[in-house]
PDB file of C-alpha atoms in Angstrom:
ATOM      1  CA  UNK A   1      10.811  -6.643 -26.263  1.00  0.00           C
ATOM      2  CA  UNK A   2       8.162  -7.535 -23.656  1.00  0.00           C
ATOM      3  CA  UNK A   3      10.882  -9.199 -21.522  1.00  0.00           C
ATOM      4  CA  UNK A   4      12.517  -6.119 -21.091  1.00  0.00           C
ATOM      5  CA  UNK A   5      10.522  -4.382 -18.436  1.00  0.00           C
ATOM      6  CA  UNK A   6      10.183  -7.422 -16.553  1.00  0.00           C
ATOM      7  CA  UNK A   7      13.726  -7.993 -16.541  1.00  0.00           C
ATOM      8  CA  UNK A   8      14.351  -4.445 -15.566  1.00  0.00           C
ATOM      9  CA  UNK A   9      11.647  -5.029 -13.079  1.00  0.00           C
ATOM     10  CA  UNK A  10      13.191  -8.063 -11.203  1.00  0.00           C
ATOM     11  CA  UNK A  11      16.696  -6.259 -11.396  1.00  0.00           C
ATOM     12  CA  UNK A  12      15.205  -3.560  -9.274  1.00  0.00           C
ATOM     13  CA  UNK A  13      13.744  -5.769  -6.760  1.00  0.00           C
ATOM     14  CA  UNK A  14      16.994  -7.966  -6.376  1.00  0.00           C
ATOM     15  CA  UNK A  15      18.671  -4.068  -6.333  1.00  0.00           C
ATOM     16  CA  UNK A  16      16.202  -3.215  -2.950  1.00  0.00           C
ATOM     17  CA  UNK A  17      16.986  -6.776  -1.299  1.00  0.00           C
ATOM     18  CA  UNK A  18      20.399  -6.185  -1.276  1.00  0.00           C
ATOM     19  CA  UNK A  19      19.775  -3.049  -0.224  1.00  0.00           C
ATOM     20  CA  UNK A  20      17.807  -3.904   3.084  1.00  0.00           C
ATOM     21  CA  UNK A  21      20.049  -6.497   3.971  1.00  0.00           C
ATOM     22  CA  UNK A  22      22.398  -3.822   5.354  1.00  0.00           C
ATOM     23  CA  UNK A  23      19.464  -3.221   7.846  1.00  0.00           C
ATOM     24  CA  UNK A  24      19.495  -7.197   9.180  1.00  0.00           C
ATOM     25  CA  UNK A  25      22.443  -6.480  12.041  1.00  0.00           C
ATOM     26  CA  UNK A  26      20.001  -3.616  13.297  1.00  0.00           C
ATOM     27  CA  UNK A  27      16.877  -5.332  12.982  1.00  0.00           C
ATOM     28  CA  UNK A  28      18.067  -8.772  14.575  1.00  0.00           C
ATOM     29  CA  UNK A  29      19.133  -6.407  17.625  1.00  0.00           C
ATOM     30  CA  UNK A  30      15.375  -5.106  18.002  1.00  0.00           C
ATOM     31  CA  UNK A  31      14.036  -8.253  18.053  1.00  0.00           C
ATOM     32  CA  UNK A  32      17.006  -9.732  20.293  1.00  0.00           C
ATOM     33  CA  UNK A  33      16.065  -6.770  22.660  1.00  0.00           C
ATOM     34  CA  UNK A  34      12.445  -7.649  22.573  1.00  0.00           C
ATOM     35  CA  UNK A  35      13.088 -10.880  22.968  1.00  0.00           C
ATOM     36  CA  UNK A  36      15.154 -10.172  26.248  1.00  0.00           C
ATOM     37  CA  UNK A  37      13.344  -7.302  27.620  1.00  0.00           C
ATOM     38  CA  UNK A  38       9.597  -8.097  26.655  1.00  0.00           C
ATOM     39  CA  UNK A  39       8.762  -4.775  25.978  1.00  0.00           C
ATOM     40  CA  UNK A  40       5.053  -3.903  26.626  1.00  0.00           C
ATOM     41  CA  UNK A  41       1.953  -3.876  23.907  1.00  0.00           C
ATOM     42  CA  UNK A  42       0.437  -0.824  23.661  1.00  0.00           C
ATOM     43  CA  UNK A  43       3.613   1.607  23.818  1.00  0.00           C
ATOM     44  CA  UNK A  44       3.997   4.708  21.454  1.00  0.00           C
ATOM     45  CA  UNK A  45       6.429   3.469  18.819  1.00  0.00           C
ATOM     46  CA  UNK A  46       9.009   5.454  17.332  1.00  0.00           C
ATOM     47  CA  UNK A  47       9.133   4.302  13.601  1.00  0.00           C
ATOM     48  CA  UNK A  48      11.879   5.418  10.758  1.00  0.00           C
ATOM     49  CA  UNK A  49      14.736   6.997   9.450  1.00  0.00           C
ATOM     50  CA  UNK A  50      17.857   8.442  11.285  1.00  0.00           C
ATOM     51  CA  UNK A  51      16.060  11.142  12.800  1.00  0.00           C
ATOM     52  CA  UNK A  52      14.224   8.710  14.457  1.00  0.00           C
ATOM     53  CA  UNK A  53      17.119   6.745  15.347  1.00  0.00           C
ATOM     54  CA  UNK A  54      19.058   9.950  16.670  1.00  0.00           C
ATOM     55  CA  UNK A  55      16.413  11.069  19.251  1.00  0.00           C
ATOM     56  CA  UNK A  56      18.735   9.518  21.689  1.00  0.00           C
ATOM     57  CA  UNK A  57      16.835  11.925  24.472  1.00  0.00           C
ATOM     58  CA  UNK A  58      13.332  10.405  23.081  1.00  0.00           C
ATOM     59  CA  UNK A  59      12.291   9.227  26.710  1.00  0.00           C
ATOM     60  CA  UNK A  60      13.584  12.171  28.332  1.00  0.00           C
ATOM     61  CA  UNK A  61      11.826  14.550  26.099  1.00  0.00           C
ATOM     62  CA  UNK A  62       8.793  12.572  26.385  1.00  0.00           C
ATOM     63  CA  UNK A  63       8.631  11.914  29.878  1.00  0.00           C
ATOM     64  CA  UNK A  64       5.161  10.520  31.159  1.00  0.00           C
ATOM     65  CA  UNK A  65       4.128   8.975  27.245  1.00  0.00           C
ATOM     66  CA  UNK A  66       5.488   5.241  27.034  1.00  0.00           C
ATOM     67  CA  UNK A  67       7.722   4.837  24.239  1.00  0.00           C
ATOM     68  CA  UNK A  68       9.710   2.565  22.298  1.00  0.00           C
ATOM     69  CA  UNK A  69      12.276   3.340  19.511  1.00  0.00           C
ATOM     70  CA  UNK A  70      12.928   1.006  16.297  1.00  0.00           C
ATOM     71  CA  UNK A  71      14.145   3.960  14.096  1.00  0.00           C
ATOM     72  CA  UNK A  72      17.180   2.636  11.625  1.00  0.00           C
ATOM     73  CA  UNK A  73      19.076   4.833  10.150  1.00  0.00           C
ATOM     74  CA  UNK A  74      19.163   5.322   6.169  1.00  0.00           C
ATOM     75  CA  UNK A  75      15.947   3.712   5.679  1.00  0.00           C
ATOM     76  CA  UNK A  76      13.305   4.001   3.406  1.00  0.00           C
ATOM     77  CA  UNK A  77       9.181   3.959   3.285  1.00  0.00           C
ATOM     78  CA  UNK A  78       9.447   0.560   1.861  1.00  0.00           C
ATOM     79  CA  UNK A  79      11.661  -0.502   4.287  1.00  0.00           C
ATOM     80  CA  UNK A  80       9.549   0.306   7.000  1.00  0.00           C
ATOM     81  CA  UNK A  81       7.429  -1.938   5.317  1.00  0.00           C
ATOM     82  CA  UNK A  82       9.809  -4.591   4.492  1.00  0.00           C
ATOM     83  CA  UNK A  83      10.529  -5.176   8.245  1.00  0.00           C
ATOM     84  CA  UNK A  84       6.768  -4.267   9.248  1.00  0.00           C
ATOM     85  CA  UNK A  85       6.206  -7.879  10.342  1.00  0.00           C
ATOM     86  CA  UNK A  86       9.740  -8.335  12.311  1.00  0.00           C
ATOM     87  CA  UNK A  87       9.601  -4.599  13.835  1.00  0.00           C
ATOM     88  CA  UNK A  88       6.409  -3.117  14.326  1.00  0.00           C
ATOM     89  CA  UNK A  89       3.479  -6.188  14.941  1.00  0.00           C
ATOM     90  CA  UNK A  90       5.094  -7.922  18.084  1.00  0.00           C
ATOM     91  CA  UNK A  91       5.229  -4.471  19.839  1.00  0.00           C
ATOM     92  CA  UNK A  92       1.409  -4.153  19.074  1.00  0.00           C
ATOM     93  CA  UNK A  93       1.814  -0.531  19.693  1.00  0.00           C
ATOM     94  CA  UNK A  94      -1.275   1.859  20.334  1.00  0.00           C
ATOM     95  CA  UNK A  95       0.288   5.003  18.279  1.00  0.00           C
ATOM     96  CA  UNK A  96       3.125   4.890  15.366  1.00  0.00           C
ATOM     97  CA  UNK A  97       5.396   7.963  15.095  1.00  0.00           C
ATOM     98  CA  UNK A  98       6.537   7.399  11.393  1.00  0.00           C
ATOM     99  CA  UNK A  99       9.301   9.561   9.933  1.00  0.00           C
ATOM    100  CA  UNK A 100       9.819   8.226   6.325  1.00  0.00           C
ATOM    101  CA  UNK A 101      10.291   9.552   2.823  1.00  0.00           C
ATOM    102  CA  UNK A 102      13.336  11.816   3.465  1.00  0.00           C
ATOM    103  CA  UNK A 103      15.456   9.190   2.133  1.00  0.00           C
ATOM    104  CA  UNK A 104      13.620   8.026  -0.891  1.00  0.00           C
ATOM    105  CA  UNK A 105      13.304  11.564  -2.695  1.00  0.00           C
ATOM    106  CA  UNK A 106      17.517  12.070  -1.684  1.00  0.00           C
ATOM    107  CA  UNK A 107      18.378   8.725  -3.368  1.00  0.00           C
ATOM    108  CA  UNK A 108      16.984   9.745  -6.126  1.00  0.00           C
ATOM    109  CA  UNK A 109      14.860   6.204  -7.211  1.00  0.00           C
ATOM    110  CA  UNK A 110      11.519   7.849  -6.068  1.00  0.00           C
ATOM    111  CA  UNK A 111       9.348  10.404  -6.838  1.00  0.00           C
ATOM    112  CA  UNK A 112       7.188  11.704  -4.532  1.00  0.00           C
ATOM    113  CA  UNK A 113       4.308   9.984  -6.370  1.00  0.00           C
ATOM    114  CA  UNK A 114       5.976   6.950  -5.366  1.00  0.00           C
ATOM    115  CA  UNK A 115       7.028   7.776  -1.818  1.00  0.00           C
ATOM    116  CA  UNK A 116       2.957   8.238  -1.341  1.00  0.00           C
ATOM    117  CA  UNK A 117       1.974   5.129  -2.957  1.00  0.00           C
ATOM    118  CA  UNK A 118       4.691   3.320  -0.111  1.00  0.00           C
ATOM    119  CA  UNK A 119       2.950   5.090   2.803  1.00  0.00           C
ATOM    120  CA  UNK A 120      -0.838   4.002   1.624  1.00  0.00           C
ATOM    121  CA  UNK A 121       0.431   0.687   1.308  1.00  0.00           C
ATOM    122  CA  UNK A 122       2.071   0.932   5.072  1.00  0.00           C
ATOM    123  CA  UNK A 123      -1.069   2.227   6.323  1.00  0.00           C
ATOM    124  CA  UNK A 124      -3.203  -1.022   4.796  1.00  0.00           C
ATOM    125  CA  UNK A 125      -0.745  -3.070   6.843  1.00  0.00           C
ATOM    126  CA  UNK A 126      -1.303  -1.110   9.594  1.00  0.00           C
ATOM    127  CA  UNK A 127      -4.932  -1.793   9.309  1.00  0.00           C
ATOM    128  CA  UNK A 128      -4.807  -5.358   8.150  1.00  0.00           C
ATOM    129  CA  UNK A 129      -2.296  -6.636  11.129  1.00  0.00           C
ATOM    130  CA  UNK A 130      -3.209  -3.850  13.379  1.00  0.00           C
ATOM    131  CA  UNK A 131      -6.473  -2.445  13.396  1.00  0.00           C
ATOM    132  CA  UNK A 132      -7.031  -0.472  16.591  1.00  0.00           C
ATOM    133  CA  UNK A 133      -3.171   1.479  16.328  1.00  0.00           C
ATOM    134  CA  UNK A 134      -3.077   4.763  14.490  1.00  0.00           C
ATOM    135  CA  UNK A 135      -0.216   6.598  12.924  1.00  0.00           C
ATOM    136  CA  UNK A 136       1.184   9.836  13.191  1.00  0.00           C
ATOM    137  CA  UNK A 137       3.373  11.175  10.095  1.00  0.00           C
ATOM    138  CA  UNK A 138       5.532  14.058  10.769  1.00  0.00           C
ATOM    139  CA  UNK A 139       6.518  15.947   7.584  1.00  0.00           C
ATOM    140  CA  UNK A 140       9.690  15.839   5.371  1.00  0.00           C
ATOM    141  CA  UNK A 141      11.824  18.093   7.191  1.00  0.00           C
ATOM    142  CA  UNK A 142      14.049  20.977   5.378  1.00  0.00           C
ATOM    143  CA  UNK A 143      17.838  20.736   5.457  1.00  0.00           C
ATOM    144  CA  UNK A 144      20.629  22.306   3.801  1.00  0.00           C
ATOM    145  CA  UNK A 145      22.464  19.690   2.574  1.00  0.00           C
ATOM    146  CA  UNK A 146      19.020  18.818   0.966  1.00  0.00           C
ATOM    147  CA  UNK A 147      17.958  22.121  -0.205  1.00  0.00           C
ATOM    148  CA  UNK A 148      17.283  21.667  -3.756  1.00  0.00           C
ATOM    149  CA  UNK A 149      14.639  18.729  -2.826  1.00  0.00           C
ATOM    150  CA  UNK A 150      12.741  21.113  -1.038  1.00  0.00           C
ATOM    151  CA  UNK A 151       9.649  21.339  -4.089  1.00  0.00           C
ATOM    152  CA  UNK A 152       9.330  16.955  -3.577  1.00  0.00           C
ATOM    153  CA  UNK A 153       9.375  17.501   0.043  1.00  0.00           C
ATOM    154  CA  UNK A 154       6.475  19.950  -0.378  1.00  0.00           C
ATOM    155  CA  UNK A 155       4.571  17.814  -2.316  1.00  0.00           C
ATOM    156  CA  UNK A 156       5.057  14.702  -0.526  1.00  0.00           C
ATOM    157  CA  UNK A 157       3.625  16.730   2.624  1.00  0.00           C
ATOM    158  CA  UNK A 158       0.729  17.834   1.193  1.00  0.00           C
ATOM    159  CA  UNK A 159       0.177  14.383   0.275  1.00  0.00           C
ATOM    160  CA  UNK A 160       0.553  13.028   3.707  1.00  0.00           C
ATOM    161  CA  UNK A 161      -1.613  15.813   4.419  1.00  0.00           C
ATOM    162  CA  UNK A 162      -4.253  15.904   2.576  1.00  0.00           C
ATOM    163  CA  UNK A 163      -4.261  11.933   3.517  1.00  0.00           C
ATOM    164  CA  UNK A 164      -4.480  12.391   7.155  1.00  0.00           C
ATOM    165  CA  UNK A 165      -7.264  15.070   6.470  1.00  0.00           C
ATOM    166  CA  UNK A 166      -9.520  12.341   4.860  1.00  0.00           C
ATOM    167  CA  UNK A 167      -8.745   9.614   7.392  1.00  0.00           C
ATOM    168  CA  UNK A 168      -8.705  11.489  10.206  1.00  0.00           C
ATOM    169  CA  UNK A 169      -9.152   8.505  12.919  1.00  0.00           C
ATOM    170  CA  UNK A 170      -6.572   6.489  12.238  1.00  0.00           C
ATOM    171  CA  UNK A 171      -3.966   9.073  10.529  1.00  0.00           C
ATOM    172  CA  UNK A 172      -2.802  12.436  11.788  1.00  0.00           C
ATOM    173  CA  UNK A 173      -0.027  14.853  10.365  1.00  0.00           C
ATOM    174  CA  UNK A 174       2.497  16.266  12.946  1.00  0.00           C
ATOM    175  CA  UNK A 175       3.774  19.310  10.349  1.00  0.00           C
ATOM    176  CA  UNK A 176       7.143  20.957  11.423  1.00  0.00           C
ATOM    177  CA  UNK A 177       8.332  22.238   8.377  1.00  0.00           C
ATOM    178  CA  UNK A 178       7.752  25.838   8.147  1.00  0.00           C
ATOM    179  CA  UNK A 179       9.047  26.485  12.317  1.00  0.00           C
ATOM    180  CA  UNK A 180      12.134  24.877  10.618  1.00  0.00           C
ATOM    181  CA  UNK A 181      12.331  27.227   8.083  1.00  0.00           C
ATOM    182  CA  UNK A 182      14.251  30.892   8.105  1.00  0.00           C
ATOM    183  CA  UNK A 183      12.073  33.675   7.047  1.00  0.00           C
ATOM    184  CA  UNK A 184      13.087  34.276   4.156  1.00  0.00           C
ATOM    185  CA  UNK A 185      12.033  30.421   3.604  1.00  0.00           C
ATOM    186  CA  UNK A 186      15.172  28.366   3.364  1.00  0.00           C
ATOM    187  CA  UNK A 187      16.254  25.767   5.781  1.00  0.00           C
ATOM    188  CA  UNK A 188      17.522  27.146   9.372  1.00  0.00           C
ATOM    189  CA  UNK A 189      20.964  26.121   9.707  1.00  0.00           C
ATOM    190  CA  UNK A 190      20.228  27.231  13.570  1.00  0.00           C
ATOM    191  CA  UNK A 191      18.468  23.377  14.086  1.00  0.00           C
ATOM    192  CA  UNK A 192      21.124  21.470  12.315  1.00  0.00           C
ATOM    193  CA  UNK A 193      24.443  19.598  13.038  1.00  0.00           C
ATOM    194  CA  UNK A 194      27.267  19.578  11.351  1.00  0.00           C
ATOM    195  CA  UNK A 195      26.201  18.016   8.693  1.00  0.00           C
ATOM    196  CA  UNK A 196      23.701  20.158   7.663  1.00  0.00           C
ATOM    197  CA  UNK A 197      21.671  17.487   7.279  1.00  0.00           C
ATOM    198  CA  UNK A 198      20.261  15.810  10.619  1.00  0.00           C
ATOM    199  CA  UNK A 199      18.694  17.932  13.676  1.00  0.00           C
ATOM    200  CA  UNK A 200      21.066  19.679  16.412  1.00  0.00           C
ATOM    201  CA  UNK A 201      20.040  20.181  19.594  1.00  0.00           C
ATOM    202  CA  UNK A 202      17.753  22.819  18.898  1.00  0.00           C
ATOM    203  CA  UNK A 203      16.255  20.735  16.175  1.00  0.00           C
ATOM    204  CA  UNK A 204      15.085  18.263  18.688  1.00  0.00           C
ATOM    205  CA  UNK A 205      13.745  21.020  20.986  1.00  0.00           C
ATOM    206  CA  UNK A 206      11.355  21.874  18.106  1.00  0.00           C
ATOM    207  CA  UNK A 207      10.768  18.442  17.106  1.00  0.00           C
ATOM    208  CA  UNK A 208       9.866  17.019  21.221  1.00  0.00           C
ATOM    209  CA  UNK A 209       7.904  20.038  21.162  1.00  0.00           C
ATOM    210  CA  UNK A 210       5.412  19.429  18.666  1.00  0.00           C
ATOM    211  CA  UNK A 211       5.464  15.514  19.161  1.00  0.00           C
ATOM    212  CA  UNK A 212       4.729  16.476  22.834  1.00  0.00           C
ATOM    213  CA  UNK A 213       1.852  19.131  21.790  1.00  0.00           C
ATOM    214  CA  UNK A 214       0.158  16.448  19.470  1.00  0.00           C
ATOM    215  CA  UNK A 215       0.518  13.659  22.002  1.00  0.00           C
ATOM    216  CA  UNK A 216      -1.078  15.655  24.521  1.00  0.00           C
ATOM    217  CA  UNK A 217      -4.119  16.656  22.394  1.00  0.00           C
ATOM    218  CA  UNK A 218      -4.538  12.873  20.821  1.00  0.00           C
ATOM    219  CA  UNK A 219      -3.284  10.480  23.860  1.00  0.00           C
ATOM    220  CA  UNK A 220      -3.127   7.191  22.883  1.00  0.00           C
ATOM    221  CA  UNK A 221      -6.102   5.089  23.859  1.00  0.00           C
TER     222      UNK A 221
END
């Protein structure tokens, strides 16, 4: 019987390889473009999920911060730290822009427990291979076609949160959920496309703006 977990155990990591492997043509481009371009150190890096890799207006909206975007779309905490080594330490970047977690509550293999444990152990990378850049986390972000996840949102904030709070010099929490909220406290259709899942327009008008309020109050150093 005491095989059983560890069987069950090496199923799910041979499950998660697979899984990542969809992410190899998009993470052989990034390091093909860095490769080609040289990008410099010290750039604000845009880290994540498809709202990450949708900000298609990032420099525009950001004009007069340097940036660089590695967001790939679908992705979860974990692989943000899978490809940490491939992605994130070449570009030696002074500020990290994470958006991550979304993804891991909606699959429905995580609990929001677990989707903290991910981002400690992303931040000890951070700190092991890159001790002088901090992160930014924004928060899970409401949506309709993800309403009934709202509660593990919630609590995965507060744990970023409450995180950030207690290692304030090297973590900070960009929180946009509630100005993405209705009133009455549901998610504001007005911010998102089609889809009802990812931002609109509008949504990225609310999301440059606070990116652009906590850049200016914590420039990178």
């Amino acid at each position: 019987m005491k095989k059983i977990p560890v069987l069950l155990y090496l199923l799910f990591l041979l499950f998660h390889m697979q899984a990542q492997q969809r992410f190899e043509p998009e993470i052989r481009t990034f390091e093909s473009l860095d490769s080609a371009e040289h990008p410099a150190t010290g750039q604000i890096l845009l880290y994540g999920s498809s709202t990450m890799r949708l900000w298609k207006t990032f420099s525009q909206d950001l004009t007069g911060f340097n940036m660089v975007n590695r967001g790939f779309g679908g992705s979860e905490m974990s692989d943000a730290i899978y490809f940490f080594d491939r992605v994130v330490v070449p570009l030696q970047p002074s500020l990290i822009l994470l958006y991550e977690g979304d993804n891991d509550i909606s699959n429905g293999k995580k609990t929001p427990e677990q989707v903290f444990e991910d981002f400690k152990t992303f931040m000890a990378m951070v700190a092991e291979k890159l001790p002088e850049t901090r992160v930014a986390v924004y928060s899970l972000r409401p949506s309709i076609a993800r309403e009934r996840l709202m509660p593990e949102q919630r609590l995965v904030n507060d744990s970023f949160k409450k995180y950030c709070q207690e290692n304030s010099k090297k973590a900070f929490f960009i929180d946009l959920y509630e100005t993405l909220l209705t009133e009455s406290g549901l998610p504001n259709a007005e911010f998102l496309a089609v889809d009802k899942l990812h931002l609109n327009e509008k949504g990225y008008a609310v999301w440059t703006k606070a990116t652009r309020d906590f850049l200016e109050r914590n420039k990178p150093q």
